[in-house]
XYZ file of C-alpha atoms in Angstrom:
772
model
C 12.620 2.881 -21.671
C 14.326 5.317 -24.446
C 12.832 9.073 -24.239
C 14.483 11.628 -26.396
C 15.412 14.798 -25.064
C 17.048 15.910 -21.724
C 16.402 18.375 -19.032
C 19.033 19.369 -16.684
C 17.741 20.896 -13.430
C 19.705 21.472 -10.360
C 18.022 21.035 -7.119
C 19.150 21.371 -3.741
C 19.854 19.049 -1.066
C 21.112 15.446 -1.121
C 18.304 13.587 -2.785
C 19.004 11.571 -5.992
C 22.913 11.373 -6.660
C 23.864 11.381 -2.948
C 26.504 14.439 -3.655
C 27.812 16.423 -0.481
C 27.016 19.642 -2.196
C 23.777 21.793 -1.861
C 23.063 21.793 -5.165
C 23.063 18.492 -7.753
C 22.767 18.237 -11.155
C 20.026 15.709 -12.085
C 19.657 14.660 -15.801
C 15.846 14.250 -16.588
C 14.732 12.535 -19.643
C 11.635 13.439 -21.187
C 9.235 12.263 -23.390
C 8.894 13.283 -26.999
C 6.348 15.978 -26.158
C 8.940 17.014 -23.744
C 7.309 18.667 -21.047
C 3.561 18.890 -20.156
C 1.358 21.397 -17.961
C -2.213 21.324 -17.387
C -2.722 25.427 -17.579
C -5.999 26.062 -16.028
C -7.887 29.398 -15.843
C -7.836 29.159 -12.287
C -4.852 30.301 -10.418
C -2.479 27.412 -10.765
C -0.388 26.003 -13.297
C 0.963 22.385 -12.494
C 3.898 21.094 -14.556
C 4.777 17.406 -14.601
C 8.082 16.140 -15.895
C 10.284 12.654 -16.369
C 13.197 11.834 -15.008
C 16.322 9.612 -14.180
C 17.332 9.749 -10.635
C 20.811 7.984 -9.704
C 20.566 6.265 -6.210
C 23.160 3.870 -4.402
C 22.281 0.269 -4.090
C 24.111 -2.392 -2.085
C 24.544 -5.536 -4.427
C 25.511 -8.673 -2.648
C 27.119 -11.644 -4.680
C 28.498 -14.735 -4.001
C 32.738 -15.155 -3.963
C 34.101 -16.980 -6.637
C 35.640 -19.970 -5.137
C 36.280 -21.993 -8.484
C 39.267 -23.420 -8.821
C 40.458 -22.931 -5.188
C 40.733 -25.102 -1.939
C 39.944 -22.321 0.701
C 39.193 -22.839 4.039
C 35.669 -20.571 4.213
C 34.694 -21.287 8.113
C 35.290 -17.722 8.973
C 34.830 -15.333 5.839
C 31.740 -13.635 4.982
C 29.103 -15.606 2.885
C 29.019 -13.279 0.334
C 30.506 -9.688 -0.958
C 28.956 -6.658 -0.767
C 29.253 -3.705 -3.534
C 27.391 -0.580 -3.646
C 26.759 0.315 -7.535
C 24.581 3.136 -8.751
C 21.363 2.621 -10.259
C 19.060 4.813 -12.271
C 15.273 4.687 -11.767
C 12.563 6.522 -13.123
C 10.548 9.284 -11.562
C 7.675 11.598 -12.250
C 7.635 15.284 -10.635
C 4.528 16.862 -10.473
C 4.678 20.700 -9.292
C 1.989 23.273 -8.634
C 2.308 27.004 -8.614
C 0.745 30.136 -9.432
C 0.340 31.671 -12.599
C 1.773 34.578 -11.858
C 4.811 32.994 -12.396
C 4.186 31.693 -15.656
C 6.760 33.715 -17.197
C 9.616 32.805 -14.830
C 8.625 29.117 -15.289
C 8.799 29.107 -18.869
C 12.460 30.717 -18.502
C 13.152 28.084 -16.340
C 12.324 25.575 -18.689
C 13.711 27.016 -21.784
C 17.078 27.511 -19.667
C 17.352 23.810 -18.789
C 15.856 21.859 -22.408
C 18.819 20.556 -24.002
C 19.447 18.389 -26.718
C 15.823 18.350 -27.757
C 14.863 17.046 -30.862
C 10.733 17.832 -31.002
C 9.193 20.755 -31.841
C 5.792 20.281 -29.710
C 4.959 20.560 -26.193
C 1.816 19.383 -24.445
C -0.514 21.478 -22.900
C -4.469 20.707 -21.605
C -6.966 23.187 -19.294
C -8.069 26.820 -19.891
C -4.522 28.027 -19.638
C -3.637 26.054 -22.862
C -5.471 28.227 -24.833
C -4.961 31.548 -22.981
C -0.773 31.157 -22.686
C -0.536 29.663 -25.808
C 0.936 32.546 -27.909
C 3.777 33.087 -24.287
C 4.351 29.465 -24.587
C 5.271 29.740 -28.280
C 6.984 32.958 -27.774
C 9.175 32.033 -25.213
C 10.058 28.065 -26.043
C 9.968 28.522 -29.730
C 7.552 25.021 -29.663
C 4.306 24.668 -31.038
C 1.716 23.954 -28.164
C -0.318 20.873 -28.961
C -3.547 21.099 -26.854
C -4.837 17.659 -25.567
C -8.554 17.255 -24.881
C -9.009 18.265 -20.791
C -11.201 15.886 -20.119
C -9.227 12.803 -21.686
C -6.383 13.837 -20.085
C -8.469 14.270 -16.315
C -10.098 10.740 -16.363
C -5.826 9.573 -17.601
C -5.070 11.142 -14.677
C -7.783 10.157 -12.278
C -7.476 6.758 -12.650
C -3.321 6.812 -12.871
C -3.815 8.250 -9.165
C -6.269 5.409 -8.111
C -4.356 2.516 -9.219
C -1.316 3.876 -7.950
C -1.359 5.729 -4.568
C -3.150 3.410 -2.231
C -4.524 6.143 -0.136
C -5.898 8.612 -2.694
C -9.762 9.007 -2.215
C -10.985 10.116 0.716
C -14.419 10.964 2.242
C -14.904 13.830 4.170
C -16.748 13.686 7.823
C -17.334 17.399 9.439
C -16.695 16.333 13.042
C -14.465 14.023 12.749
C -10.818 14.350 14.201
C -9.280 14.589 11.366
C -11.631 15.329 9.070
C -10.669 13.252 6.213
C -11.379 9.407 6.228
C -9.717 7.637 3.527
C -10.412 4.591 1.329
C -8.420 1.517 0.842
C -7.773 1.174 -2.924
C -10.635 -1.172 -4.446
C -8.678 -3.433 -7.142
C -11.051 -2.909 -9.483
C -11.599 0.986 -9.938
C -14.340 1.130 -12.757
C -17.061 1.889 -13.451
C -17.394 5.522 -11.255
C -18.552 8.817 -11.719
C -16.192 11.723 -11.916
C -17.548 15.188 -11.648
C -15.213 18.007 -12.455
C -16.225 21.161 -11.346
C -14.170 24.187 -12.689
C -16.013 27.207 -14.458
C -18.816 24.843 -15.115
C -19.474 21.586 -14.104
C -18.891 18.227 -16.318
C -19.909 14.759 -15.235
C -18.371 11.650 -16.855
C -19.229 7.969 -16.386
C -15.678 6.096 -16.601
C -16.421 2.321 -17.553
C -12.418 1.434 -18.348
C -9.062 2.542 -19.103
C -9.984 3.902 -22.321
C -13.870 4.259 -22.819
C -15.786 7.120 -20.888
C -19.105 9.321 -21.721
C -19.889 12.765 -20.869
C -23.381 12.040 -19.071
C -24.307 15.602 -18.174
C -22.940 18.929 -16.643
C -24.122 22.490 -15.853
C -23.017 26.139 -16.114
C -23.485 26.660 -12.797
C -20.072 25.947 -11.448
C -16.304 27.515 -10.032
C -17.071 30.300 -12.399
C -20.187 30.838 -10.885
C -19.209 31.178 -7.292
C -16.244 33.387 -8.351
C -18.228 35.810 -10.798
C -21.212 36.380 -8.565
C -19.101 36.431 -5.581
C -17.037 39.147 -6.920
C -20.259 41.331 -7.590
C -21.863 40.344 -4.067
C -18.403 41.078 -2.173
C -16.023 42.921 -4.359
C -13.498 40.470 -4.020
C -12.123 39.357 -6.847
C -9.166 36.439 -5.370
C -11.123 32.960 -4.927
C -9.463 31.759 -2.046
C -10.486 35.498 -0.468
C -13.893 34.303 -1.098
C -13.589 30.816 0.395
C -11.593 32.982 3.316
C -15.115 34.784 3.390
C -17.538 31.908 3.533
C -15.790 29.845 6.216
C -16.317 32.881 8.543
C -19.919 33.685 7.323
C -23.356 32.093 8.544
C -25.603 31.277 5.604
C -28.764 31.269 7.905
C -28.891 35.197 8.000
C -29.331 35.154 4.579
C -31.211 31.686 3.474
C -34.596 30.799 4.193
C -34.571 28.017 5.906
C -37.575 25.118 6.443
C -38.052 26.403 10.166
C -38.619 30.017 8.753
C -41.071 28.893 6.700
C -43.140 25.895 8.635
C -41.930 27.065 12.178
C -40.283 24.232 12.449
C -39.088 20.687 11.015
C -41.831 20.049 8.010
C -42.713 16.636 9.378
C -45.147 15.503 6.682
C -42.133 15.414 4.583
C -39.575 14.749 7.160
C -37.461 17.600 6.532
C -35.578 18.791 9.486
C -36.344 22.716 10.480
C -32.305 23.746 9.456
C -32.724 23.023 6.017
C -32.609 25.486 3.463
C -35.730 26.126 1.768
C -34.683 29.503 0.049
C -31.220 30.549 -0.528
C -30.812 34.136 -0.448
C -34.428 33.602 0.536
C -34.059 36.232 3.711
C -32.767 39.141 1.075
C -35.881 39.864 -0.395
C -37.512 40.961 2.455
C -35.092 42.070 4.997
C -34.396 45.647 5.521
C -30.426 45.527 6.464
C -27.257 45.218 4.636
C -25.811 41.243 4.777
C -22.048 40.491 5.458
C -19.933 39.446 2.737
C -18.926 36.510 4.534
C -22.634 35.377 5.299
C -23.373 36.434 1.451
C -20.514 34.081 0.356
C -21.168 31.449 2.806
C -24.533 31.417 1.143
C -23.467 31.217 -2.565
C -21.166 28.655 -1.871
C -23.966 26.516 -0.340
C -25.980 27.390 -3.295
C -23.616 26.198 -5.743
C -22.423 23.375 -3.968
C -26.130 21.953 -2.964
C -26.807 22.234 -6.479
C -23.730 19.948 -7.765
C -24.324 17.619 -5.115
C -27.754 16.635 -5.999
C -27.218 16.817 -10.108
C -24.237 13.943 -9.259
C -26.445 11.999 -7.203
C -29.134 11.826 -9.512
C -26.515 10.530 -12.580
C -24.984 8.580 -10.100
C -28.345 6.916 -9.665
C -29.326 6.885 -13.122
C -26.295 5.348 -13.987
C -26.348 2.959 -10.866
C -23.096 3.972 -9.759
C -22.296 4.258 -6.085
C -18.701 5.923 -6.060
C -18.340 9.715 -7.211
C -15.260 11.272 -6.977
C -14.961 15.073 -6.932
C -12.210 17.293 -8.844
C -11.372 20.221 -10.002
C -10.159 23.627 -8.755
C -13.585 24.640 -7.030
C -12.919 21.933 -4.502
C -9.130 22.987 -3.863
C -9.831 20.839 -0.201
C -11.921 23.641 1.074
C -14.153 22.170 3.690
C -17.129 23.783 3.419
C -17.295 22.860 -0.038
C -16.305 19.139 0.547
C -18.829 19.009 3.676
C -21.953 20.891 1.529
C -21.508 18.438 -1.411
C -21.114 15.145 0.992
C -24.061 16.728 2.913
C -26.326 16.850 -0.581
C -25.281 13.410 -2.025
C -26.356 11.465 1.151
C -29.411 13.388 1.579
C -30.672 13.092 -1.897
C -29.031 9.517 -2.142
C -29.737 8.296 1.209
C -26.795 7.189 1.729
C -26.502 4.669 -1.151
C -24.070 6.994 -2.938
C -20.491 7.958 -1.698
C -18.919 11.485 -2.300
C -15.350 10.882 -2.754
C -12.377 13.570 -2.911
C -8.788 13.271 -4.011
C -5.699 14.048 -2.514
C -4.224 14.703 -5.647
C -7.321 16.438 -7.299
C -4.962 19.587 -8.175
C -2.863 17.000 -10.451
C -5.117 14.998 -12.615
C -4.780 17.000 -15.692
C -1.305 17.590 -15.952
C -0.644 13.748 -15.399
C -3.134 13.056 -17.750
C -1.513 15.027 -20.129
C 1.807 13.343 -19.049
C 0.937 10.149 -19.910
C -1.121 10.620 -23.227
C 2.281 12.236 -24.529
C 3.873 9.166 -23.423
C 1.597 6.807 -24.729
C 4.578 4.896 -26.991
C 6.493 4.066 -23.660
C 3.461 2.671 -22.138
C 4.044 3.894 -19.037
C 0.881 2.452 -17.368
C 2.320 -0.906 -17.997
C 4.546 0.020 -14.620
C 3.310 0.145 -11.143
C 4.280 3.171 -9.127
C 4.642 4.608 -6.156
C 4.489 7.951 -3.794
C 8.016 8.579 -2.874
C 7.150 10.288 0.730
C 10.278 11.832 0.996
C 9.982 14.077 -2.107
C 6.321 14.886 -1.910
C 4.356 17.532 -0.044
C 1.591 16.700 2.223
C -2.229 17.447 2.654
C -2.407 20.516 4.437
C -5.149 20.928 7.394
C -8.338 22.644 5.920
C -9.207 24.575 9.057
C -11.284 27.416 8.290
C -9.129 29.839 10.690
C -6.136 29.794 8.198
C -6.408 32.504 5.928
C -5.380 32.300 2.356
C -1.968 32.879 2.593
C -1.630 30.159 5.268
C -3.659 28.139 3.307
C -1.901 28.958 -0.070
C -1.868 25.231 -0.865
C -5.342 24.833 -1.299
C -5.415 21.897 0.611
C -3.841 19.951 -1.964
C -0.378 19.212 -2.720
C 2.818 21.680 -3.855
C 5.449 18.661 -4.890
C 4.078 15.200 -5.599
C 6.917 12.521 -6.499
C 6.464 9.456 -8.106
C 8.859 6.506 -8.676
C 8.558 3.789 -11.085
C 9.051 0.592 -9.602
C 10.768 -2.356 -10.956
C 8.017 -4.731 -11.271
C 4.098 -4.711 -11.588
C 2.176 -5.294 -8.474
C -0.985 -7.184 -7.916
C -3.412 -8.813 -5.155
C -2.222 -11.687 -3.518
C -5.208 -14.270 -4.851
C -5.556 -15.849 -1.822
C -7.246 -12.565 -0.214
C -10.818 -13.749 0.964
C -12.313 -10.134 -0.447
C -9.905 -7.676 -1.961
C -11.754 -4.776 -1.754
C -12.573 -5.246 1.913
C -8.427 -5.644 2.938
C -6.992 -3.188 4.848
C -3.532 -4.211 5.729
C -2.755 -1.778 8.923
C -3.991 -3.181 12.196
C -4.190 0.014 13.593
C -5.052 3.643 12.245
C -2.939 6.152 13.884
C -5.010 8.794 12.480
C -7.734 7.938 14.346
C -5.755 6.761 17.400
C -4.402 9.684 19.319
C -2.821 8.043 22.136
C -1.164 5.230 19.866
C -0.477 8.300 17.250
C 1.623 10.425 19.874
C 3.468 6.900 21.215
C 4.426 5.918 18.089
C 5.362 9.413 16.715
C 7.698 9.809 19.872
C 9.082 6.392 19.303
C 10.280 7.147 16.236
C 11.837 10.398 16.836
C 13.636 8.551 19.879
C 15.360 6.210 17.379
C 16.305 8.737 15.054
C 19.472 9.003 16.967
C 20.498 5.276 16.332
C 19.333 5.174 12.526
C 21.737 8.179 12.092
C 24.854 6.427 13.717
C 24.098 3.388 11.800
C 23.577 4.717 8.419
C 26.980 6.376 9.276
C 28.903 3.237 10.470
C 27.434 1.384 7.212
C 29.323 3.289 5.176
C 33.028 3.438 6.311
C 35.267 4.620 3.651
C 32.643 7.818 2.847
C 33.794 11.244 3.377
C 30.335 12.811 3.500
C 28.369 10.124 5.150
C 27.905 11.717 8.515
C 26.618 14.781 6.650
C 24.340 13.165 4.289
C 23.183 11.421 7.680
C 22.678 14.729 9.510
C 20.576 15.614 6.368
C 18.812 12.879 6.731
C 17.981 13.266 10.068
C 16.572 16.859 9.504
C 14.385 15.658 6.630
C 12.835 12.427 8.706
C 12.606 14.933 11.620
C 10.679 17.710 9.762
C 8.220 14.750 8.396
C 7.373 13.694 12.094
C 6.710 17.280 13.036
C 4.530 17.897 9.704
C 2.687 14.612 10.558
C 2.179 15.139 14.343
C 0.180 18.671 13.310
C -1.584 16.677 9.885
C -1.363 13.289 10.790
C -3.549 12.661 7.593
C -0.833 14.497 5.785
C 0.407 11.096 3.144
C -3.509 9.274 3.688
C -3.953 7.001 6.770
C -1.404 7.572 9.456
C 0.101 3.711 10.255
C 3.426 2.707 11.415
C 4.236 0.817 8.217
C 3.802 4.533 6.301
C 5.912 6.064 9.095
C 9.080 3.030 8.499
C 8.524 3.511 4.826
C 8.486 7.406 5.203
C 12.167 6.188 7.099
C 13.138 4.224 4.278
C 12.604 6.689 1.290
C 14.495 9.200 3.700
C 17.537 7.106 3.826
C 17.189 6.115 -0.278
C 17.155 9.915 -1.042
C 20.461 10.360 0.817
C 22.338 7.222 -0.361
C 21.751 5.273 2.282
C 20.317 2.325 0.678
C 21.019 -0.516 3.066
C 22.071 0.748 6.224
C 22.230 -3.127 8.056
C 23.791 -4.603 4.926
C 27.213 -4.946 7.228
C 25.147 -6.511 9.952
C 23.018 -8.749 7.738
C 26.482 -10.228 6.401
C 27.853 -11.177 9.234
C 24.783 -12.602 10.832
C 24.121 -14.479 8.099
C 27.864 -15.980 8.261
C 27.516 -17.069 11.934
C 23.817 -18.284 11.635
C 25.106 -20.615 8.748
C 27.928 -21.973 10.715
C 25.379 -22.762 13.281
C 22.670 -24.910 10.954
C 24.320 -28.194 10.530
C 23.501 -28.152 14.206
C 20.494 -27.122 14.783
C 19.421 -29.626 12.033
C 20.775 -32.294 13.890
C 19.203 -31.797 17.074
C 15.896 -31.602 15.283
C 16.091 -34.901 13.431
C 17.146 -36.275 16.895
C 13.753 -35.312 18.902
C 10.571 -37.316 18.438
C 7.991 -36.359 15.705
C 5.724 -34.240 18.212
C 8.486 -33.027 20.225
C 10.092 -31.765 16.882
C 7.147 -29.480 15.733
C 7.071 -27.595 18.884
C 10.868 -27.455 18.528
C 10.415 -26.110 15.139
C 7.944 -23.228 15.935
C 9.919 -22.185 19.137
C 12.785 -22.134 16.585
C 10.785 -19.946 14.300
C 9.843 -17.705 17.208
C 13.237 -17.560 18.721
C 14.556 -16.510 15.339
C 11.875 -13.370 15.185
C 13.889 -12.038 18.291
C 16.730 -10.482 16.128
C 15.205 -7.896 14.640
C 17.319 -4.262 14.978
C 14.078 -2.465 14.542
C 12.629 -3.347 17.992
C 14.801 -1.027 19.972
C 14.203 -3.331 22.917
C 16.161 -6.089 20.793
C 18.649 -3.486 19.184
C 19.589 -2.282 22.917
C 20.868 -6.079 23.830
C 22.311 -6.886 20.449
C 24.543 -3.278 20.882
C 25.237 -4.443 24.877
C 25.815 -7.984 23.947
C 27.500 -9.569 20.815
C 27.357 -13.600 22.217
C 23.509 -13.369 22.591
C 22.343 -16.051 20.411
C 19.604 -18.383 19.088
C 19.677 -20.215 22.462
C 19.616 -17.161 24.546
C 16.560 -15.892 22.514
C 14.763 -19.002 22.854
C 14.991 -18.186 26.594
C 13.734 -14.741 26.335
C 10.545 -16.306 24.881
C 6.769 -16.333 26.901
C 6.112 -19.789 28.214
C 3.050 -21.420 27.093
C 0.461 -20.755 26.871
C 1.429 -17.944 24.797
C -0.447 -14.625 24.129
C -2.409 -15.925 20.902
C -2.011 -19.858 20.989
C -3.290 -21.580 18.417
C -0.221 -24.186 18.520
C -2.596 -26.879 19.527
C -4.898 -26.726 16.619
C -1.859 -26.295 14.319
C -0.135 -29.845 16.050
C -3.619 -31.524 14.926
C -3.653 -30.028 11.757
C 0.254 -31.474 11.182
C -1.343 -34.650 11.978
C -3.601 -34.860 8.626
C -2.448 -34.842 5.056
C 0.368 -32.441 4.137
C -0.375 -29.227 2.421
C -0.175 -28.792 -1.396
C 2.360 -25.594 -1.305
C 3.051 -23.244 1.346
C 3.938 -19.142 0.788
C 5.923 -18.102 3.560
C 6.947 -14.045 3.889
C 10.046 -13.948 5.542
C 11.387 -11.457 7.885
C 14.992 -10.930 8.925
C 18.232 -11.724 8.166
C 20.727 -14.226 9.938
C 19.308 -16.063 12.684
C 15.767 -15.599 11.742
C 16.060 -17.355 8.163
C 18.266 -19.225 8.503
C 18.167 -21.171 11.921
C 14.314 -20.112 12.031
C 12.686 -20.785 8.604
C 15.149 -22.723 6.962
C 14.518 -25.601 9.497
C 10.441 -25.251 9.129
C 10.570 -24.902 5.486
C 12.944 -28.449 5.668
C 10.206 -30.019 7.452
C 7.531 -28.699 5.161
C 9.541 -30.510 2.252
C 9.871 -33.824 4.067
C 6.107 -33.714 4.622
C 5.607 -33.759 0.908
C 4.621 -29.858 0.698
C 5.762 -27.535 -1.948
C 7.332 -24.515 -0.341
C 7.648 -20.372 -1.695
C 10.044 -18.528 0.060
C 9.345 -14.400 -0.528
C 11.193 -12.097 0.806
C 11.922 -8.600 -0.026
C 12.938 -6.867 -3.364
C 14.741 -4.423 -1.489
C 16.481 -3.788 1.652
C 14.269 -2.536 4.875
C 16.225 -2.793 8.447
C 17.506 -6.429 8.472
C 15.234 -7.872 6.557
C 16.561 -10.859 4.612
C 16.277 -9.651 0.472
C 15.571 -11.957 -2.030
C 19.114 -11.592 -3.212
C 20.644 -12.466 -0.059
C 18.265 -15.448 0.544
C 19.582 -16.861 -2.396
C 22.864 -16.880 -1.455
C 22.122 -18.366 1.891
C 19.753 -21.105 0.201
C 22.757 -21.699 -2.213
C 24.839 -22.501 1.366
C 22.252 -24.092 3.039
C 21.882 -26.681 -0.101
C 25.533 -27.304 0.390
C 24.982 -28.463 3.155
C 21.748 -30.108 3.458
C 20.208 -32.878 0.910
C 16.823 -32.039 1.583
C 17.028 -28.337 0.479
C 19.311 -29.003 -1.982
C 17.010 -31.519 -4.205
C 14.268 -29.481 -3.268
C 15.943 -26.589 -5.116
C 17.004 -28.800 -8.211
C 13.414 -30.052 -8.628
C 11.545 -26.643 -8.105
C 9.736 -27.998 -5.033
C 11.223 -25.313 -3.216
C 11.173 -21.883 -4.794
C 12.464 -18.334 -3.709
C 10.778 -15.039 -5.276
C 10.566 -11.637 -4.454
C 7.823 -9.501 -3.235
C 7.989 -6.623 -4.705
C 8.264 -4.486 -1.448
C 11.116 -2.831 0.273
C 9.149 -2.480 3.222
C 9.614 -3.943 6.585
C 5.653 -4.295 6.583
C 3.602 -6.000 4.144
C 0.751 -5.162 2.146
C -1.098 -7.974 0.527
C -3.223 -5.671 -2.312
C 0.855 -4.615 -3.834
C 2.438 -8.272 -4.346
C 5.111 -9.005 -7.232
C 3.074 -9.759 -10.414
C 4.960 -12.838 -10.735
C 4.857 -14.297 -7.000
C 0.965 -13.596 -7.580
C 1.155 -16.060 -10.884
C 3.060 -18.496 -9.113
C 0.983 -19.023 -5.949
C -2.120 -19.570 -8.441
C 0.123 -22.016 -10.503
C 1.230 -24.343 -7.267
C -2.178 -24.107 -5.868
C -0.867 -22.696 -2.343
C -3.124 -23.809 0.037
C -1.380 -22.387 3.593
C 0.359 -18.952 4.017
C 2.842 -18.361 6.802
C 3.562 -14.793 7.667
C 6.450 -14.206 10.495
C 7.463 -10.891 12.025
C 6.136 -7.725 14.003
C 5.776 -5.732 11.350
C 4.357 -8.293 8.456
C 1.969 -9.976 10.966
C 1.103 -7.659 13.923
C 1.453 -4.073 12.451
C 0.138 -5.305 9.144
C -2.506 -8.342 8.434
C -3.149 -9.037 12.251
C -6.947 -9.340 10.755
C -6.214 -10.364 7.190
C -8.377 -12.889 5.618
C -7.775 -15.606 3.448
C -9.061 -18.281 1.495
C -6.955 -20.550 2.465
C -4.854 -21.906 6.158
C -2.879 -19.083 7.828
C -0.155 -18.864 10.438
C 0.587 -15.130 11.613
C 3.197 -15.602 14.161
C 5.533 -12.873 15.960
C 7.345 -12.315 18.866
C 6.458 -8.779 20.442
C 9.229 -6.874 20.948
C 8.009 -3.380 22.089
C 6.743 -3.146 25.633
C 3.690 -0.487 25.096
C 2.430 -2.639 22.457
C 2.875 -5.714 24.142
C 0.802 -4.162 27.164
C -1.950 -2.885 24.771
C -2.427 -6.439 23.311
C -2.267 -7.298 27.273
C 0.580 -9.290 27.182
C 4.571 -8.613 28.278
C 7.686 -8.016 26.394
C 8.567 -11.030 23.983
C 5.197 -11.915 24.686
C 4.253 -14.868 21.750
C 1.570 -14.469 19.356
C 1.126 -17.676 17.236
C -2.108 -17.736 15.130
C -3.348 -20.228 13.474
C -6.452 -19.896 11.248
C -8.506 -21.688 8.978
C -11.699 -20.005 6.480
C -15.016 -20.626 7.254
C -16.556 -23.523 5.276
């Protein structure tokens, strides 16, 4: 991507370049329109910019043995080198308008080598601050259409942030219920509540239509609120409303009829007339009660209007945004109630984690259209993003300065576009994660504590992975502090980054490690274990080939399961591996639970193997070393001998000791040199090694590499094999597929095993066939 213009920015901390200093220089390349912001007549300015961030990456490559007669039995199977890699990142920052001059001074000081003379701006502030911007920056302000920007921004977050949208439930704990991203986001209704209300029907990426609106919106609440309470600040008005009792001011149905109106089916506590009691009462009303009544009146009106338009256009999803929302609980609660009441539950009110950034994101995308950022997939960088705050009404305006939304959002451009696995039975209903820790307080407490207790080991491993680095210990300590702080935030606000799961905890840890230039802390462990396992491979295959057919099938499955024991991410295993360096494949087999297993579909699987071969198997591999080489490859070899093609999918990037795609290529090459079955399958493209597009110890089947998805369609995959605790238990345990599937894992966590009704090293072997 070549975008002219460079923005130099110094940031504190060790993110990006991995320098040991406290101030790091990032070179930030901007699109031709330089920098984009959404300037609203509200109290906040949003700044968006693009940067190129340098990260260290661990690369593996085979040794060059050409022309050499070398004894390779005891040397590593490949070499590891650490290189610098440049990745693209989008930054979105929000700050109060009172700091607009300081912000413009900052931009002016850090814009260098710029060729363009135009700056993009959208929102009311694009008019309000136009002269100031042009004077300070000596750039012409190009005002973008606010609605176009809002819709572009909304489409972007809905497509790229899995837990972006949520419903608000008044009495739930926590009050946010996040929605899994729908693969088809269109059509939907966007209700933007700024000074007034705009209602837009969005049908495609570029086709939308303004279908209605109202002059009664956020400006009305602010203006009337100021007149009624003499309070000029918007957030203070919201705070007053959170402490008020609207029934002191509003006339309810029970005030008119003495109770519920049975004929019309109206409950007694419904509002019959907003401010209805103020006309006849001989007393003063409190500021809090008046603010609450006003907020209810406007929110109810907007909710009913949105509901009517949704039903008119046959839409069941309505997204609300704009500065009026601000993550405020009373506002969201009232709008939600109004939508549910008037639609009889047929229309859903949805709110967005990043609703305050939609205009800024859209303005950025519009200015960068020639580089088509929408052709890429983007992922939220948890290490650099602030979390969604609690909307507790007990918090005062100063404490709620972030208004329930993000101060900072960072999005990393992913190397490859991500799409759904075509074999998902029903993509819209697919939920990757097995347990929602946001809901399950007991599980949440356990896993947060588990990750805290594992932190010392991760820090130790990170330092050991870079023995020649003088600042490794310092960077590891900064990683520890950042991840510890994230865990404490999640204890208080488990909804900070969407639905809290074991997967999100693992991914946040990987993001933090990357920020402090620990791209692959287990690289040397994997290198050593791959070398040991490769030397054992011929003997394991000879032993399997000597068995009768039925005995061999069980031995292959036990080999898969024994290989899966070797997971450095599980404390029960890492303790064994640290204390007993001779613990190997046979020892792992003896650790396994005897049949019948905790979940045991093996007999059905064996019966299936007596039938015709599968056309093509898609296998998601887990760990390096014994797992992939002595567990997965013999299983793959048997499928190939049956006449089944195999797609072996491995992580694109490192996570714990999971095997990466680049490592699998070298491993397969070495195995092919020892085994004619694997050699011919690779040559004839009956065995294909692909990357998943993921760098996580878990697996989200709705965000997979586009090339992998195309290959699955092309080869007609009719069997999916998912192995490992992260991929088959923490995620995808309940995933429904359109073809046969095997989900297998060894449960290497005592607490989880007990929860599932088993013991440590219990076996899950789940063979599923879709219903006819």
